[in-house]
PDB file of C-alpha atoms and ligand atoms in Angstrom:
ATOM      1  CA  UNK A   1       0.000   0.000   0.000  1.00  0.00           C
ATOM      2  CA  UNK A   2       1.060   3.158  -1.124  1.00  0.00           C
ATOM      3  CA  UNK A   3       1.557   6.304   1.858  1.00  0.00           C
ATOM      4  CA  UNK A   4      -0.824   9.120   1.556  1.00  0.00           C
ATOM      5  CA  UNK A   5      -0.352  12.435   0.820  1.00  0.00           C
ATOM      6  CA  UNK A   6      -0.127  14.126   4.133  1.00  0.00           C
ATOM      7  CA  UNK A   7       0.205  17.498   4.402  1.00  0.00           C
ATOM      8  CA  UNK A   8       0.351  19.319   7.935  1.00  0.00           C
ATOM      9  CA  UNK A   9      -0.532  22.878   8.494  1.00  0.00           C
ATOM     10  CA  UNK A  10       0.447  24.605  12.233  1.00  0.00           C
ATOM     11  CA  UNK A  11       2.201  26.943  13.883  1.00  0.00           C
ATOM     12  CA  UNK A  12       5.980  26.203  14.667  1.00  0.00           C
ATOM     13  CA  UNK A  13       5.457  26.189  18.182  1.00  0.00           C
ATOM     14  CA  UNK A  14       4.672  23.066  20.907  1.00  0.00           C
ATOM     15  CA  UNK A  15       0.605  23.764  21.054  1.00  0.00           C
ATOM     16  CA  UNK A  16      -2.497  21.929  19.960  1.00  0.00           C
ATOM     17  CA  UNK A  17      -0.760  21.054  16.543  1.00  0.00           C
ATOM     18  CA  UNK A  18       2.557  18.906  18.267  1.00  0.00           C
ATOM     19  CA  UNK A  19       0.738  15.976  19.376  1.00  0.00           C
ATOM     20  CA  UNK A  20      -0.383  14.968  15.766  1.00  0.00           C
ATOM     21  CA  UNK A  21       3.073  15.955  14.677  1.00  0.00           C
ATOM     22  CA  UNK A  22       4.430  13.304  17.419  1.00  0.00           C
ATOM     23  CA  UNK A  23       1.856  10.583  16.379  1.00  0.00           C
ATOM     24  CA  UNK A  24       2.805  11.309  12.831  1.00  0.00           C
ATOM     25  CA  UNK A  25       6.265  10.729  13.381  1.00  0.00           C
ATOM     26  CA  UNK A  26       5.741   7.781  15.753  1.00  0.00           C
ATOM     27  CA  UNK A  27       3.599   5.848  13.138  1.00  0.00           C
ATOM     28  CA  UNK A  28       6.574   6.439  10.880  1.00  0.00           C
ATOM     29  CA  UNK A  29       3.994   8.278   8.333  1.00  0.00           C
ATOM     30  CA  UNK A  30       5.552  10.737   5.825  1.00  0.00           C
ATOM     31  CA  UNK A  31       3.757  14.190   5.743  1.00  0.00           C
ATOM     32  CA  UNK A  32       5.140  17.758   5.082  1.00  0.00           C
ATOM     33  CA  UNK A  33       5.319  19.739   8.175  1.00  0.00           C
ATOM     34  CA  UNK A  34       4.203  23.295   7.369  1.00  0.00           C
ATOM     35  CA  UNK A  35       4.526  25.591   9.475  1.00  0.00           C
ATOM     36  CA  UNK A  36       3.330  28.810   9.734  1.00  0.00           C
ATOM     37  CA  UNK A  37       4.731  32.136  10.809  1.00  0.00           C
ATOM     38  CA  UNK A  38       2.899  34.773  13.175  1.00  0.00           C
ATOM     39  CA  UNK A  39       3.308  37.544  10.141  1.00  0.00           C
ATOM     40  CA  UNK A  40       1.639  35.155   7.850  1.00  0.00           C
ATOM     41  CA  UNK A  41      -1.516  34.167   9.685  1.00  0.00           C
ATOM     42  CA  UNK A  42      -3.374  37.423   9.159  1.00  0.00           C
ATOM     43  CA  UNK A  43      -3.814  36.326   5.493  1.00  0.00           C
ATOM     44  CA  UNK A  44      -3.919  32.868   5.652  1.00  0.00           C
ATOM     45  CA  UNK A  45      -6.728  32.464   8.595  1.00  0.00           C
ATOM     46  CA  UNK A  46      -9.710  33.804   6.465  1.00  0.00           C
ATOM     47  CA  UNK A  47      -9.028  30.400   3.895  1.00  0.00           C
ATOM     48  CA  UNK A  48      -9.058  27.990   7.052  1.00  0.00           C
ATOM     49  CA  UNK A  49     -12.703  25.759   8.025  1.00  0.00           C
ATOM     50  CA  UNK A  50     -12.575  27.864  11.492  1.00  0.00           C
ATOM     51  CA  UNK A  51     -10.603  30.429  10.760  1.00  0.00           C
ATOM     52  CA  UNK A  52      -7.828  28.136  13.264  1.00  0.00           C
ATOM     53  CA  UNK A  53      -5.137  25.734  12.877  1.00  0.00           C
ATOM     54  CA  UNK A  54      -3.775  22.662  13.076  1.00  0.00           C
ATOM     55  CA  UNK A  55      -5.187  21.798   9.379  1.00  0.00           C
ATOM     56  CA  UNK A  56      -4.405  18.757   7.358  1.00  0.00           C
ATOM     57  CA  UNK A  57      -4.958  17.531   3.993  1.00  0.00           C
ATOM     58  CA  UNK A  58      -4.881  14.150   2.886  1.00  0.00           C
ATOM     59  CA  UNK A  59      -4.364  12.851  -0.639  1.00  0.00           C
ATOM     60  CA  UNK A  60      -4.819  16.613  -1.793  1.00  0.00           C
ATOM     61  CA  UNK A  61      -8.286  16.102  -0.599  1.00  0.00           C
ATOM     62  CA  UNK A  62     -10.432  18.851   1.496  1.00  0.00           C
ATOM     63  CA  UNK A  63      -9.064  20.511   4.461  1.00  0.00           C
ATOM     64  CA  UNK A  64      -9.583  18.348   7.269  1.00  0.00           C
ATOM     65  CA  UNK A  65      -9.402  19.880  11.349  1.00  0.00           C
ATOM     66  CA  UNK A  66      -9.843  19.959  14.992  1.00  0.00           C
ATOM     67  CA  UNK A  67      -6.884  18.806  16.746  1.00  0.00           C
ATOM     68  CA  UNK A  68      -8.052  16.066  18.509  1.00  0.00           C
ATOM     69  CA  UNK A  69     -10.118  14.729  15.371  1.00  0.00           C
ATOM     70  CA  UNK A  70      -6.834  14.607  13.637  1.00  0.00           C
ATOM     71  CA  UNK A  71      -5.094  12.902  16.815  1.00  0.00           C
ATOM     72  CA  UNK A  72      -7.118   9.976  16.666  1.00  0.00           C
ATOM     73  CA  UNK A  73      -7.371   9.814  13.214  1.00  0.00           C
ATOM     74  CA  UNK A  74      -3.756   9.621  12.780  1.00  0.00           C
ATOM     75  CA  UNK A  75      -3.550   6.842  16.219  1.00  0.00           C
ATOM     76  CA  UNK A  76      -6.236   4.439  14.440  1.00  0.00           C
ATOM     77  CA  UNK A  77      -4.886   5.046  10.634  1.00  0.00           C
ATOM     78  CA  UNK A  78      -1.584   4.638  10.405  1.00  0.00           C
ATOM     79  CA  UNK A  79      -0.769   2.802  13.928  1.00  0.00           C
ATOM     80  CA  UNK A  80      -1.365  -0.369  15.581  1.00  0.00           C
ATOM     81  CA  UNK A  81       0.228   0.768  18.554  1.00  0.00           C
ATOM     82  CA  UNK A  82      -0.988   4.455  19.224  1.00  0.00           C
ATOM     83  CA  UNK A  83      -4.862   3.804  20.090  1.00  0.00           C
ATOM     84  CA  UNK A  84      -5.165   0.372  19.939  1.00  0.00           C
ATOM     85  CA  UNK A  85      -9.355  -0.266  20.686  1.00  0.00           C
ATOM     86  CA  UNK A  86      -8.374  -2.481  23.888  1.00  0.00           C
ATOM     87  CA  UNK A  87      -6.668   0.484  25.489  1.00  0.00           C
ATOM     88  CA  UNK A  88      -9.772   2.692  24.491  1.00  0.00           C
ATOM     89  CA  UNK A  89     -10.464   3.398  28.018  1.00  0.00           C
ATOM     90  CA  UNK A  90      -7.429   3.828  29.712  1.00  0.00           C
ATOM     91  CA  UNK A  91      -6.289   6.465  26.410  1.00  0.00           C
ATOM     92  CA  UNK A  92      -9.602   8.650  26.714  1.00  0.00           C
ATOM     93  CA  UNK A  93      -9.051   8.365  30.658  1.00  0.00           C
ATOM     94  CA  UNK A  94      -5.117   9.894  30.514  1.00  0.00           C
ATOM     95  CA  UNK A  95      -6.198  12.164  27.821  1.00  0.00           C
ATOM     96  CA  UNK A  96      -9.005  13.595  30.215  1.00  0.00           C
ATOM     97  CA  UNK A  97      -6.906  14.270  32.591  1.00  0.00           C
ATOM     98  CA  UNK A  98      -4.760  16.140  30.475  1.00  0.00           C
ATOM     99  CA  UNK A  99      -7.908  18.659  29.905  1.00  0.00           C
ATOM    100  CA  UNK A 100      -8.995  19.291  33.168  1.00  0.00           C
ATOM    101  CA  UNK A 101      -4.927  20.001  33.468  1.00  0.00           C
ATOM    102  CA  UNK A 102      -5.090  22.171  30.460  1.00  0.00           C
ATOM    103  CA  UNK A 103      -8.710  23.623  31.535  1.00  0.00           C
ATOM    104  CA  UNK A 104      -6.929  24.915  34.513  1.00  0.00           C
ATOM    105  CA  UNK A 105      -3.514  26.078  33.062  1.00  0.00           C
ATOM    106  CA  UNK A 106      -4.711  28.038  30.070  1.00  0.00           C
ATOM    107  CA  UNK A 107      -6.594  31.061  31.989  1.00  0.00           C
ATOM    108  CA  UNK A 108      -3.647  31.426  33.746  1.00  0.00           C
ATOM    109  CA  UNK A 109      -1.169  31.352  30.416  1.00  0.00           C
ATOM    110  CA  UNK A 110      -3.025  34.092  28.547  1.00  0.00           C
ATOM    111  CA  UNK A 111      -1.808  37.331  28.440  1.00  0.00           C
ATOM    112  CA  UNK A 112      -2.942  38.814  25.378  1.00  0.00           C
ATOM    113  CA  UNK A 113      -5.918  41.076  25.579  1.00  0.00           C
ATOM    114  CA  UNK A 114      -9.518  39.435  25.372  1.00  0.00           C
ATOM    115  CA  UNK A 115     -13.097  40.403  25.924  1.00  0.00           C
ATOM    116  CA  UNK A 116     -12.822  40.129  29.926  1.00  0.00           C
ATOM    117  CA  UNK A 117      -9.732  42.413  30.085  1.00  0.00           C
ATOM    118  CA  UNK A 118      -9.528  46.067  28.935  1.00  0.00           C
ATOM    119  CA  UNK A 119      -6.847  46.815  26.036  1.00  0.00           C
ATOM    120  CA  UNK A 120      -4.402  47.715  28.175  1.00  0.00           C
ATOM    121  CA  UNK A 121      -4.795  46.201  30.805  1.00  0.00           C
ATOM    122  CA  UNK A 122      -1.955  43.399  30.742  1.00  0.00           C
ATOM    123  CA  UNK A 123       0.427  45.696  29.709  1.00  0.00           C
ATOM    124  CA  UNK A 124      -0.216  47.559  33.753  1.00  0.00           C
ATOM    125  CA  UNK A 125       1.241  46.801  36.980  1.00  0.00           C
ATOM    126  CA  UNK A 126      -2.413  45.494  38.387  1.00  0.00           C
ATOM    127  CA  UNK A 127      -2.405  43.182  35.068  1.00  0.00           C
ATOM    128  CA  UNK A 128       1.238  42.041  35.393  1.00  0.00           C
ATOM    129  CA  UNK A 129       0.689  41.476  39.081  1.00  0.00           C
ATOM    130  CA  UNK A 130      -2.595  39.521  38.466  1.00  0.00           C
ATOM    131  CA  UNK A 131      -0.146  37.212  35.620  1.00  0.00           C
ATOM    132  CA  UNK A 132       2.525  36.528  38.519  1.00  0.00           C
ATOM    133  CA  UNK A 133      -0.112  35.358  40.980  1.00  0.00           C
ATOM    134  CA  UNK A 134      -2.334  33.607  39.462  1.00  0.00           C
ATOM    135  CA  UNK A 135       0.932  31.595  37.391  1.00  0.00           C
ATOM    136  CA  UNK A 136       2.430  31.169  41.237  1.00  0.00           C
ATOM    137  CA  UNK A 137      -0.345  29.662  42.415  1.00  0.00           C
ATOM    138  CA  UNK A 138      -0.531  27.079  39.518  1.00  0.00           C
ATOM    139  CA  UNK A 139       2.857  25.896  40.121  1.00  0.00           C
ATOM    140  CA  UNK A 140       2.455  25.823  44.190  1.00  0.00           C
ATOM    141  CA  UNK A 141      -1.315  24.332  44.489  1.00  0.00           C
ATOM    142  CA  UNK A 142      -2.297  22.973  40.694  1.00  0.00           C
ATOM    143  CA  UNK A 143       0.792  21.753  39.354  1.00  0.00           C
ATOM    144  CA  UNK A 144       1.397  19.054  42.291  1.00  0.00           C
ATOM    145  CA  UNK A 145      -2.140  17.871  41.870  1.00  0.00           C
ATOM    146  CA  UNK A 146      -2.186  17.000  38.728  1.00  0.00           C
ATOM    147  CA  UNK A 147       1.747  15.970  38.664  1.00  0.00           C
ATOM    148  CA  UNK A 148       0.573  13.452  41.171  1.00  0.00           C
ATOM    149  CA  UNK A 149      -2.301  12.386  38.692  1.00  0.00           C
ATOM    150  CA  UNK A 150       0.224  11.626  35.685  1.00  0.00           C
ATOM    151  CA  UNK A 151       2.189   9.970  38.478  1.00  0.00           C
ATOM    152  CA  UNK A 152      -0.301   7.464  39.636  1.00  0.00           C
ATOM    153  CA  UNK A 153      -1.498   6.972  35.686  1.00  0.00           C
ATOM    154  CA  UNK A 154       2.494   6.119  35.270  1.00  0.00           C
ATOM    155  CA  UNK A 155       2.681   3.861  38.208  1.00  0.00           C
ATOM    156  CA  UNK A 156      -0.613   1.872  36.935  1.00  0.00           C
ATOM    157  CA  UNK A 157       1.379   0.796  33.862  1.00  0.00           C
ATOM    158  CA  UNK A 158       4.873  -0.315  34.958  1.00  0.00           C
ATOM    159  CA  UNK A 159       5.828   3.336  35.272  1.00  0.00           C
ATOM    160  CA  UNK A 160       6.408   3.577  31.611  1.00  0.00           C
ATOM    161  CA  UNK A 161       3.202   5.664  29.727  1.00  0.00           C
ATOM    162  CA  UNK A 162       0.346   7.260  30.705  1.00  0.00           C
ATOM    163  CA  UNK A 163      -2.155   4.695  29.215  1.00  0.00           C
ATOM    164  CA  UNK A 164      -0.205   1.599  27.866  1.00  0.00           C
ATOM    165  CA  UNK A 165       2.595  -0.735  29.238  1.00  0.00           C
ATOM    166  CA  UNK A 166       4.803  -1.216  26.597  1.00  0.00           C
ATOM    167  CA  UNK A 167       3.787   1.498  23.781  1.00  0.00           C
ATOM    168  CA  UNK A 168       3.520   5.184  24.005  1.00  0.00           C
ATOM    169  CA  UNK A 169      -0.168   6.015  22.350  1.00  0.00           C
ATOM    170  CA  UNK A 170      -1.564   9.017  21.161  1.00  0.00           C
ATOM    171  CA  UNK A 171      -2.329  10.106  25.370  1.00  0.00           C
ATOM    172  CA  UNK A 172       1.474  10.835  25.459  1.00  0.00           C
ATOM    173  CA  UNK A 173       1.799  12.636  22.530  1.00  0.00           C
ATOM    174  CA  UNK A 174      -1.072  14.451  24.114  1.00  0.00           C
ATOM    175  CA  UNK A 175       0.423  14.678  27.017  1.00  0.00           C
ATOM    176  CA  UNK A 176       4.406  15.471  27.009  1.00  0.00           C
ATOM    177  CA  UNK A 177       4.113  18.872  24.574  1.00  0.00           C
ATOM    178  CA  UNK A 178       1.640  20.418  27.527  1.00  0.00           C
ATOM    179  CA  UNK A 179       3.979  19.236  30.431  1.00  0.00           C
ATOM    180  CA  UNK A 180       7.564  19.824  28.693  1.00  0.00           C
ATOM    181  CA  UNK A 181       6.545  23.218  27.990  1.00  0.00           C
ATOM    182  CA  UNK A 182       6.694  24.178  31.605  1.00  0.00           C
ATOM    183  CA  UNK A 183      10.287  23.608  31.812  1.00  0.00           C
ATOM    184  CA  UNK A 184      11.239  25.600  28.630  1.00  0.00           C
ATOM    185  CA  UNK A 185      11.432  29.065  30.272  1.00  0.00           C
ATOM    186  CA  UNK A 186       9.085  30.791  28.319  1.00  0.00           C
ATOM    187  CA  UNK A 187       6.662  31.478  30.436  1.00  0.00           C
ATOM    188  CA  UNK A 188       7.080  34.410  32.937  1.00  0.00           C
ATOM    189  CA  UNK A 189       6.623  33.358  37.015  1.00  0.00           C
ATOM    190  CA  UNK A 190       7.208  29.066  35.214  1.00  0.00           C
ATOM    191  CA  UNK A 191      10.505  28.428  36.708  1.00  0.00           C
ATOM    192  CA  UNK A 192      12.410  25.826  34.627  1.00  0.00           C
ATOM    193  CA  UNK A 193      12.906  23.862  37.482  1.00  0.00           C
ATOM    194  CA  UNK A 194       9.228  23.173  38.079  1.00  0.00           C
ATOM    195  CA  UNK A 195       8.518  19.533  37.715  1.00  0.00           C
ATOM    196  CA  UNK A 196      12.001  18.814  39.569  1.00  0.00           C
ATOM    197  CA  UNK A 197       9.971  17.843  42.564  1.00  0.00           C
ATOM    198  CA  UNK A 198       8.395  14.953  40.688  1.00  0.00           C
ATOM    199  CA  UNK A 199      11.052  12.972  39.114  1.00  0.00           C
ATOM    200  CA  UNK A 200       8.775  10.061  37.325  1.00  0.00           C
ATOM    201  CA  UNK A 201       7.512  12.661  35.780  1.00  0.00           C
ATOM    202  CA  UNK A 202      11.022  14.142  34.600  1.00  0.00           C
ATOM    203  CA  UNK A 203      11.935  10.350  33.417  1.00  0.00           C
ATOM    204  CA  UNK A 204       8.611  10.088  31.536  1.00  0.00           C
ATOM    205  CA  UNK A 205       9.446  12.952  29.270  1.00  0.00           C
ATOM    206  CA  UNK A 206      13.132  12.081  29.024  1.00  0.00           C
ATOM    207  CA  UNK A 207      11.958   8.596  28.218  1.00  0.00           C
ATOM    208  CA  UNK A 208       9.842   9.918  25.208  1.00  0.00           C
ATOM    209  CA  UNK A 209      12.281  12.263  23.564  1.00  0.00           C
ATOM    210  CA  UNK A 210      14.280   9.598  23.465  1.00  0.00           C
ATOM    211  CA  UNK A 211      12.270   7.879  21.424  1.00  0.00           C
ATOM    212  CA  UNK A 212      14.017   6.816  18.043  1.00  0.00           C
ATOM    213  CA  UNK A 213      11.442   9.273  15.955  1.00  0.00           C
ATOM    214  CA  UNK A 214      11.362  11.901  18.740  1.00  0.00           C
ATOM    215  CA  UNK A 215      15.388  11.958  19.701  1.00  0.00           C
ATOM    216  CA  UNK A 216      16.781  15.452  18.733  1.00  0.00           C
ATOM    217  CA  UNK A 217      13.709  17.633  18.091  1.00  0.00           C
ATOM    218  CA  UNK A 218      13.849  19.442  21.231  1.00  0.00           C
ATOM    219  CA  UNK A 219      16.364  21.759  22.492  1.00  0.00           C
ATOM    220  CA  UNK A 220      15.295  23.146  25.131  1.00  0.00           C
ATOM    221  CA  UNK A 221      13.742  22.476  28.747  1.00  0.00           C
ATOM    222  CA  UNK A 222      13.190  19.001  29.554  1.00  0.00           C
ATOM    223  CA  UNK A 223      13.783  16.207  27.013  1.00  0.00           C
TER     224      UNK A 223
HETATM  225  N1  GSH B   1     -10.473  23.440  18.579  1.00  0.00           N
HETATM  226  C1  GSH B   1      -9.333  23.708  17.731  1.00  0.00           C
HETATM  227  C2  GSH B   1      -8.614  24.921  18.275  1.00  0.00           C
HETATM  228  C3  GSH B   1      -7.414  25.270  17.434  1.00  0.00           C
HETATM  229  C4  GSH B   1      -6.711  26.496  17.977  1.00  0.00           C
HETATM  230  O1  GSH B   1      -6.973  26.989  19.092  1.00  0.00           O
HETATM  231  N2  GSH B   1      -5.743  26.969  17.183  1.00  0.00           N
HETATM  232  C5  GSH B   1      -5.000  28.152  17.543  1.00  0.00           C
HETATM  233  C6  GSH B   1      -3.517  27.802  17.690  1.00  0.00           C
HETATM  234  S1  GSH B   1      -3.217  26.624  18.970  1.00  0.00           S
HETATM  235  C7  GSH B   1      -5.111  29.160  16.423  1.00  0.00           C
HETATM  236  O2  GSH B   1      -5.324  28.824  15.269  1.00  0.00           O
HETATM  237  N3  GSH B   1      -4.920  30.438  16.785  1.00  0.00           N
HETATM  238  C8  GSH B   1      -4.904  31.537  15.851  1.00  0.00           C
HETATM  239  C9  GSH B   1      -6.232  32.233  15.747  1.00  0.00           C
HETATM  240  O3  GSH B   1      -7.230  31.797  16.358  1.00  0.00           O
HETATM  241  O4  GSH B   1      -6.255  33.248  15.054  1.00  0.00           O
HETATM  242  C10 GSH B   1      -8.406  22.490  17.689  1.00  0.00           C
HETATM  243  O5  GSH B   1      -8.303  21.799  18.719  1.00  0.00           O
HETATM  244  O6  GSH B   1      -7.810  22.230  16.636  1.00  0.00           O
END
């Protein structure tokens, strides 16, 4: 059987896009990784399905989205290790987890003026305050919670991944891009050294990135 035509369309950063881009690579499936700049989005996000991306095509067929869809769709397709049906439950169950983690991290990451903020008002000392505390407060009372929850999901499955004993599947490529970033310094009030308080959690990530098709693609934090 001939490969498909994949072609990938994200930014070039570690968001909602990297996990298919980690499953892609995993299942060993050729596509072209295009990535987007910030100064070319303005003219390109009119001619996406929700003006958003990730965005795939397959075969030159229609656009195809949503990054989860595409997640799956890449685990079942081209995989018989990444969402294997018999792990259905235990996948969906890490993956969860990783939302209500992501739920309660991404109020906290956003700095960039929206409907509940004034204009201006990240750019003042009240809104630059309000940033530092609420991101403290993630990494003292939120982060440990859910640290311990990837923990226990490690511990349930030889201490290896999230969902499977022997395989990574598509929960870790889910996963690791959401977690690693915390230790890649980009984040004001995130110290680098965050997750060095839960070191099962530091081997899990190492233990990905140095995955044969992962090795190398990260230079910075964690990995
Ligand atoms: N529900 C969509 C959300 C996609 C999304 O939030 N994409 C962001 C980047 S991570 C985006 O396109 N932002 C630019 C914009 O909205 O203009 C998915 O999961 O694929």
């Amino acid at each position: 059987m001939t490969s498909p035509v994949i072609k990938f369309t994200y930014f070039d950063i570690e968001g909602k896009g990297e996990s298919i881009r980690l499953a892609l690579r995993l299942s060993q499936t050729p596509f072209e990784d295009i990535r987007v700049t910030f100064p070319e989005w303005p003219e390109l996000k009119p001619s996406m399905p929700y003006g958003q991306i990730p965005v795939m095509t397959i075969d030159n067929g229609p656009m195809v989205t949503q990054s989860k869809a595409l997640l799956r769709y890449v685990g079942t397709t081209f995989s018989q290790t990444l969402y294997p049906v018999e792990k259905l439950l235990a996948i969906e169950e890490a993956i969860g987890v990783v939302e209500d983690f992501l739920d309660e991290w991404r109020p906290r990451h956003s700095d960039t003026p929206n409907d509940f903020f004034p204009e201006d008002f990240f750019g003042s000392e009240e809104g630059k305050l309000l940033v530092k505390q609420v991101r403290e407060k993630f990494v003292e009372k939120l982060l440990p919670k859910y640290m311990s929850y990837f923990t226990a999901l490690l511990e349930k499955n030889d201490g290896k991944w999230l969902a499977s004993t022997d395989e990574p599947t598509i929960a870790d490529c889910y996963a690791i891009p959401f977690i690693r970033q915390l230790t890649r310094g980009h984040i004001d009030h995130v110290p680098t050294t965050c997750l060095d308080g839960y070191p099962k959690i530091i081997d899990y990530i190492k233990r990905f990135c140095a995955l044969e098709q992962v090795k190398g693609r990260y230079n910075n934090g964690v990995f």
